[in-house]
Coordinates of C-alpha atoms and ligand atoms in Angstrom, one line a residue:
M1 CA 0.0 -0.1 -0.1
A2 CA 1.7 3.2 -1.1
I3 CA 1.1 6.8 -0.6
L4 CA 2.0 9.2 -3.5
F5 CA 3.1 12.8 -2.6
S6 CA 3.2 15.5 -5.4
S7 CA 3.4 19.1 -4.5
T8 CA 4.6 22.2 -6.2
V9 CA 5.9 23.4 -2.8
D10 CA 9.3 22.1 -1.6
S11 CA 8.1 20.2 1.4
A12 CA 8.4 16.5 0.5
T13 CA 11.2 15.7 2.8
R14 CA 9.3 16.9 5.9
W15 CA 6.1 15.2 4.5
R16 CA 8.0 11.9 4.3
S17 CA 9.2 12.0 7.9
E18 CA 5.7 12.8 9.3
I19 CA 4.0 10.2 7.3
E20 CA 6.6 7.5 7.9
R21 CA 6.5 8.4 11.7
L22 CA 2.6 8.1 11.7
M23 CA 2.0 5.3 9.2
P24 CA 5.3 3.2 9.2
E25 CA 3.7 0.4 7.4
R26 CA 3.2 2.6 4.3
E27 CA 5.5 3.2 1.4
F28 CA 5.9 6.9 0.6
R29 CA 6.6 7.8 -2.8
I30 CA 7.5 11.2 -4.1
W31 CA 6.5 12.2 -7.5
P32 CA 8.1 11.8 -10.2
E33 CA 9.5 8.6 -8.5
I34 CA 6.2 6.9 -8.6
G35 CA 7.2 3.4 -9.0
D36 CA 4.4 0.9 -10.0
P37 CA 1.3 3.0 -10.3
A38 CA -1.0 0.1 -9.6
A39 CA 0.5 0.0 -6.0
I40 CA -0.6 3.6 -5.1
D41 CA -3.8 3.9 -3.1
Y42 CA -3.6 7.4 -1.7
A43 CA -2.4 10.7 -3.2
I44 CA -1.5 13.6 -1.0
V45 CA -1.2 16.5 -3.6
W46 CA -1.0 20.1 -4.3
R47 CA -1.4 21.0 -7.8
P48 CA -0.3 17.8 -9.2
P49 CA 0.6 17.5 -12.8
R50 CA -2.7 17.3 -15.0
G51 CA -3.4 13.7 -15.7
L52 CA -1.2 12.3 -12.8
L53 CA -4.1 11.1 -10.6
A54 CA -5.9 9.6 -13.7
S55 CA -2.8 7.4 -14.3
L56 CA -3.1 5.6 -11.0
P57 CA -5.4 2.6 -11.6
K58 CA -6.0 1.6 -7.9
L59 CA -6.4 5.3 -6.4
Q60 CA -8.9 5.1 -3.6
L61 CA -8.5 8.6 -2.0
I62 CA -7.2 12.0 -2.9
L63 CA -6.1 14.3 -0.2
S64 CA -5.7 17.9 -0.7
L65 CA -2.6 19.8 0.8
G66 CA -4.7 22.9 0.8
A67 CA -8.0 24.0 2.1
G68 CA -9.0 24.8 -1.5
V69 CA -9.5 22.1 -4.0
D70 CA -9.9 24.1 -7.2
H71 CA -6.2 22.9 -8.1
L72 CA -8.0 19.4 -8.4
L73 CA -11.6 19.9 -9.5
S74 CA -10.0 22.1 -12.6
D75 CA -8.3 19.0 -13.9
P76 CA -10.5 17.5 -16.7
Q77 CA -8.8 14.2 -16.1
L78 CA -9.6 14.0 -12.3
P79 CA -10.7 10.4 -11.8
R80 CA -14.4 11.0 -11.2
G81 CA -15.2 8.2 -8.8
V82 CA -12.4 8.8 -6.3
P83 CA -13.4 10.9 -3.4
V84 CA -11.4 14.1 -2.6
V85 CA -10.7 15.3 0.8
R86 CA -9.8 18.9 1.6
L87 CA -7.5 20.0 4.5
V88 CA -9.3 21.4 7.5
D89 CA -6.4 22.2 9.9
P90 CA -6.9 24.5 12.9
C91 CA -3.4 25.7 12.5
L92 CA -4.1 26.7 8.9
S93 CA -7.1 28.4 9.8
A94 CA -5.3 30.3 12.5
A95 CA -2.5 31.2 10.1
M96 CA -5.1 32.5 7.7
S97 CA -6.8 34.6 10.4
E98 CA -3.4 36.1 11.2
F99 CA -3.0 37.2 7.6
V100 CA -6.6 38.5 7.6
A101 CA -6.2 40.4 10.8
L102 CA -2.8 41.8 9.6
G103 CA -4.3 42.9 6.3
V104 CA -7.6 44.5 7.9
L105 CA -5.4 46.2 10.4
R106 CA -3.1 47.6 7.7
L107 CA -5.9 49.0 5.8
H108 CA -7.8 50.4 8.9
R109 CA -4.6 52.1 10.2
H110 CA -3.6 53.7 6.9
D111 CA -0.6 51.7 6.5
L112 CA -0.2 52.5 2.7
D113 CA -0.3 56.2 3.4
Y114 CA 2.2 56.0 6.2
L115 CA 4.5 53.8 4.2
A116 CA 4.3 56.5 1.4
Q117 CA 4.9 59.3 4.0
Q118 CA 8.0 57.5 5.4
R119 CA 9.4 57.2 1.9
L120 CA 9.0 61.0 1.7
G121 CA 10.0 61.8 5.2
T122 CA 6.6 63.2 5.7
W123 CA 5.3 63.5 9.4
L124 CA 1.5 63.8 9.1
E125 CA -1.1 62.6 11.4
R126 CA -4.3 61.2 9.7
P127 CA -7.8 61.0 11.1
Q128 CA -8.2 57.6 12.6
K129 CA -11.4 55.7 13.1
N130 CA -12.1 53.3 16.0
A131 CA -12.4 49.7 14.9
A132 CA -15.8 49.7 16.1
E133 CA -16.5 52.2 13.4
R134 CA -15.1 50.1 10.6
P135 CA -17.2 47.3 9.7
V136 CA -15.8 44.2 8.1
G137 CA -17.6 41.9 5.6
I138 CA -16.3 38.5 5.1
L139 CA -17.2 36.8 1.6
G140 CA -17.0 32.9 2.4
F141 CA -18.2 32.5 6.1
G142 CA -16.9 28.9 6.4
T143 CA -14.1 27.3 8.4
I144 CA -11.6 30.0 7.9
G145 CA -13.9 32.9 7.6
E146 CA -15.6 32.0 10.8
D147 CA -12.2 31.7 12.6
A148 CA -10.9 35.0 11.1
G149 CA -14.3 36.7 12.0
G150 CA -13.8 35.9 15.6
K151 CA -10.4 37.3 15.7
L152 CA -11.5 40.4 14.0
R153 CA -14.4 40.7 16.4
A154 CA -11.9 40.4 19.4
L155 CA -10.0 43.4 17.9
G156 CA -13.2 45.4 18.0
F157 CA -14.3 45.3 14.4
P158 CA -18.1 44.8 13.6
V159 CA -18.2 41.8 11.3
A160 CA -20.7 40.4 8.8
G161 CA -20.2 37.1 7.0
W162 CA -21.5 35.9 3.6
S163 CA -22.2 32.2 2.8
R164 CA -24.0 30.1 0.3
S165 CA -26.4 28.6 2.7
A166 CA -28.2 30.7 5.5
K167 CA -26.5 30.3 8.8
S168 CA -26.7 31.9 12.2
V169 CA -23.6 32.5 14.1
P170 CA -24.0 34.3 17.3
G171 CA -22.3 37.7 17.4
F172 CA -22.2 38.1 13.8
A173 CA -24.5 39.5 11.2
T174 CA -24.9 36.8 8.4
Y175 CA -26.0 36.9 4.9
S176 CA -26.4 34.4 2.3
G177 CA -27.0 33.7 -1.4
P178 CA -26.9 36.4 -4.1
D179 CA -29.8 38.2 -2.5
G180 CA -27.8 38.6 0.7
L181 CA -24.6 40.1 -1.0
A182 CA -25.9 43.7 -1.7
A183 CA -26.8 44.2 1.9
L184 CA -23.5 43.0 3.1
L185 CA -21.5 45.2 0.6
A186 CA -23.5 48.3 1.4
G187 CA -22.3 48.0 5.1
S188 CA -18.8 46.9 4.8
E189 CA -15.8 49.4 4.8
I190 CA -13.3 46.5 4.4
I191 CA -14.3 43.3 2.4
V192 CA -12.2 40.0 2.9
C193 CA -12.6 37.3 0.3
L194 CA -12.3 33.7 1.7
L195 CA -14.4 32.1 -0.8
P196 CA -13.5 28.8 -2.6
L197 CA -13.1 29.3 -6.3
T198 CA -16.1 27.7 -8.0
G199 CA -18.2 28.5 -11.1
A200 CA -20.4 30.7 -9.0
T201 CA -17.4 32.8 -7.3
V202 CA -15.0 33.3 -10.3
G203 CA -14.7 36.9 -10.9
I204 CA -16.9 37.9 -8.0
L205 CA -14.5 40.7 -7.0
N206 CA -15.3 43.1 -9.9
A207 CA -16.4 46.5 -10.8
R208 CA -20.1 45.8 -10.0
M209 CA -19.3 44.5 -6.6
F210 CA -16.8 47.4 -5.9
A211 CA -19.5 50.0 -6.8
Q212 CA -21.7 48.6 -4.2
L213 CA -19.2 49.3 -1.5
P214 CA -18.9 52.6 0.5
R215 CA -16.5 54.9 -1.2
G216 CA -12.9 54.4 0.0
A217 CA -13.4 50.7 1.2
G218 CA -10.5 48.4 1.4
L219 CA -10.0 44.7 0.1
V220 CA -8.3 41.8 1.5
N221 CA -8.2 38.8 -1.1
A222 CA -6.9 35.6 0.4
G223 CA -9.3 33.3 -1.5
R224 CA -8.0 32.8 -5.0
G225 CA -6.7 35.0 -7.7
G226 CA -9.6 34.0 -10.0
H227 CA -12.1 35.6 -7.7
L228 CA -10.7 39.0 -8.8
V229 CA -10.9 40.8 -12.0
D230 CA -7.5 42.6 -12.0
A231 CA -8.4 45.6 -14.3
D232 CA -11.5 46.3 -12.3
L233 CA -9.6 46.5 -9.0
I234 CA -6.9 49.0 -10.6
A235 CA -9.7 51.1 -12.0
A236 CA -11.6 51.1 -8.6
L237 CA -8.5 52.2 -6.8
D238 CA -7.4 54.8 -9.3
A239 CA -10.9 56.3 -9.1
G240 CA -10.9 56.3 -5.3
Q241 CA -13.8 53.9 -5.0
L242 CA -11.3 51.6 -3.3
S243 CA -8.7 52.9 -0.9
G244 CA -6.4 50.0 -0.8
A245 CA -6.0 46.1 -1.5
V246 CA -4.1 43.4 0.3
L247 CA -3.5 40.5 -2.1
D248 CA -2.1 37.1 -1.5
V249 CA -3.5 35.3 -4.5
F250 CA -3.4 36.0 -8.0
N251 CA -4.9 34.9 -11.5
T252 CA -1.2 33.9 -12.6
E253 CA 1.1 32.6 -9.9
P254 CA 3.8 33.5 -9.5
L255 CA 2.7 37.1 -10.2
P256 CA 4.6 38.1 -13.5
P257 CA 7.2 40.7 -13.0
E258 CA 5.5 43.1 -15.3
H259 CA 2.2 42.9 -13.6
P260 CA 1.0 46.4 -12.5
F261 CA 0.0 45.0 -9.0
W262 CA 3.6 44.8 -8.0
R263 CA 4.2 48.6 -8.3
H264 CA 0.8 50.0 -7.5
P265 CA 0.9 52.3 -4.6
R266 CA -2.4 51.2 -3.1
I267 CA -1.8 47.5 -3.3
L268 CA 0.2 45.3 -0.9
V269 CA 1.3 41.8 -2.5
T270 CA 2.3 38.6 -0.8
P271 CA 3.3 35.3 -2.7
H272 CA 0.4 33.1 -1.6
I273 CA 1.6 32.7 2.0
A274 CA -1.4 33.6 4.0
G275 CA -2.0 29.8 5.1
I276 CA 1.0 27.8 4.5
T277 CA 0.3 24.0 5.2
N278 CA 2.5 22.8 8.0
P279 CA 3.2 18.9 7.7
A280 CA 3.4 18.7 11.6
S281 CA -0.2 19.7 12.1
A282 CA -1.5 18.5 8.9
A283 CA 0.0 14.9 8.5
P284 CA -1.9 13.7 11.6
I285 CA -5.2 15.0 9.9
M286 CA -4.3 13.1 6.6
A287 CA -3.3 9.9 8.4
E288 CA -6.6 10.0 10.4
A289 CA -8.5 10.5 7.1
I290 CA -6.7 7.4 5.6
R291 CA -7.5 5.4 8.6
R292 CA -11.2 6.4 8.8
F293 CA -11.4 5.5 5.2
E294 CA -9.9 2.2 5.4
A295 CA -12.3 1.4 8.4
G296 CA -15.3 2.4 6.2
L297 CA -16.1 5.2 8.5
P298 CA -17.2 8.7 6.9
V299 CA -14.3 11.0 6.3
A300 CA -14.8 14.5 7.4
H301 CA -14.5 17.3 4.7
T302 CA -15.1 15.1 1.6
V303 CA -15.7 17.6 -1.2
D304 CA -18.8 17.7 -3.2
P305 CA -17.7 17.9 -6.8
A306 CA -21.1 19.3 -7.8
R307 CA -20.7 22.0 -5.4
G308 CA -17.1 22.6 -6.2
Y309 CA -15.9 22.8 -2.6
Ligands
NDP401 P1 -15.0 26.4 3.5 O1 -15.7 25.3 2.6 O2 -15.1 25.9 4.9 O3 -15.8 27.7 3.5 C1 -16.3 28.1 2.1 C2 -17.4 29.2 2.5 O4 -17.6 29.8 1.3 C3 -18.7 28.8 3.1 O5 -19.2 29.6 4.1 C4 -19.5 28.6 1.8 O6 -20.8 28.7 2.2 C5 -19.0 29.8 1.2 N1 -19.3 29.8 -0.3 C6 -19.1 28.9 -1.3 N2 -19.6 29.3 -2.3 C7 -20.4 30.3 -2.3 C8 -21.0 31.1 -3.1 N3 -21.5 30.9 -4.3 N4 -21.8 32.3 -2.5 C9 -21.7 32.5 -1.2 N5 -20.8 31.8 -0.3 C10 -20.2 30.8 -0.8 O7 -13.6 26.6 3.1 P2 -12.5 27.2 3.9 O8 -12.9 28.2 4.9 O9 -11.6 26.1 4.6 O10 -11.5 27.8 2.8 C11 -11.9 28.9 2.0 C12 -10.9 29.2 0.9 O11 -9.7 29.9 1.4 C13 -10.2 28.0 0.3 O12 -11.2 27.4 -0.7 C14 -9.1 28.7 -0.5 O13 -9.5 29.0 -1.8 C15 -8.8 29.8 0.4 N6 -7.5 29.6 1.1 C16 -6.4 30.2 0.9 C17 -5.2 30.1 1.5 C18 -4.1 31.0 1.2 O14 -3.0 30.7 1.6 N7 -4.3 32.2 0.5 C19 -5.0 29.1 2.4 C20 -6.3 28.3 2.8 C21 -7.4 28.7 2.1 P3 -21.7 27.5 3.0 O15 -21.2 27.7 4.4 O16 -23.1 27.8 2.7 O17 -21.1 26.2 2.5
OXD402 C1 -5.1 26.5 0.5 C2 -4.1 27.2 0.0 O1 -6.1 26.3 -0.2 O2 -2.9 27.2 0.5 O3 -4.9 25.8 1.5 O4 -4.1 28.0 -0.9

């Protein structure tokens, strides 16, 4: 029984030692050294080469190294009958929440302006609202959205969340479905995107959405680059409809050197590091999923391919 590991992130050695410690009876193979494809039962993957999973005739379970599974569901050759499990790791959620809190605070505290002032040697105090006067709207009020929302609330921000299905979460204003979106946008001075990338959410951060936000609103996108229409963001920032954006994910990654986001004075760029999967906390979750699967028990966080997340 072999486990195949394939990732675009350089973490194979750490994964090998974690999985071999937790499941010493398994053979751990690292792509491209896959050996006999028919001996592979499980695949632990992040952005695997297209068609790789389809080439494994005995594959039983696909485990995503990320919370998002768009990197798998977008593969036209993904073996349809094989369940996909996404990563839900409290440490990953906590890391994402740190990034979101940092991004929201940077926008709230006029960091872009003070960075520009520092470059010019300008000593100038800007008017500062209280956190309680800066409502934050979270698009994607799921595992990570709720965790981030709790931390923002602890900092004093009023937080509203938007999800696909209606939900009630004590302490938060909640909205759902296309009808709920307009109300959330109208009341949010900072919008945080933590949505999965699906057919329904692709391009959702666009000119129409930005126009529904209060003038001067800020954006934090840690969902996926495919949520954002790049040209619409630049236009909204240049027109002052938005005042700043903190971006971790991009339509093309790595962000091409010539992309205007790199040099835009109202944009902060990070290289998809908001939530980095840590083998120390994630490997036990994968091992538990495999054990439950083999015992015929339900495996938590199995993806619904029709829903797309
Ligand atoms: P969840 O599945 O737990 O939450 C997703 C949320 O989005 C749910 O609330 C869901 O609604 C909502 N949603 C989905 N589709 C729609 C829609 N069409 N309209 C409104 N709401 C919708 O996922 P996670 O919180 O674990 O992860 C979210 C995303 O964060 C990942 O898919 C990934 O893209 C991104 N991510 C980015 C990382 C980074 O490093 N930048 C790291 C980790 C994750 P409902 O509750 O009704 O299902
Ligand atoms: C994820 C990611 O989905 O790192 O976990 O983007």
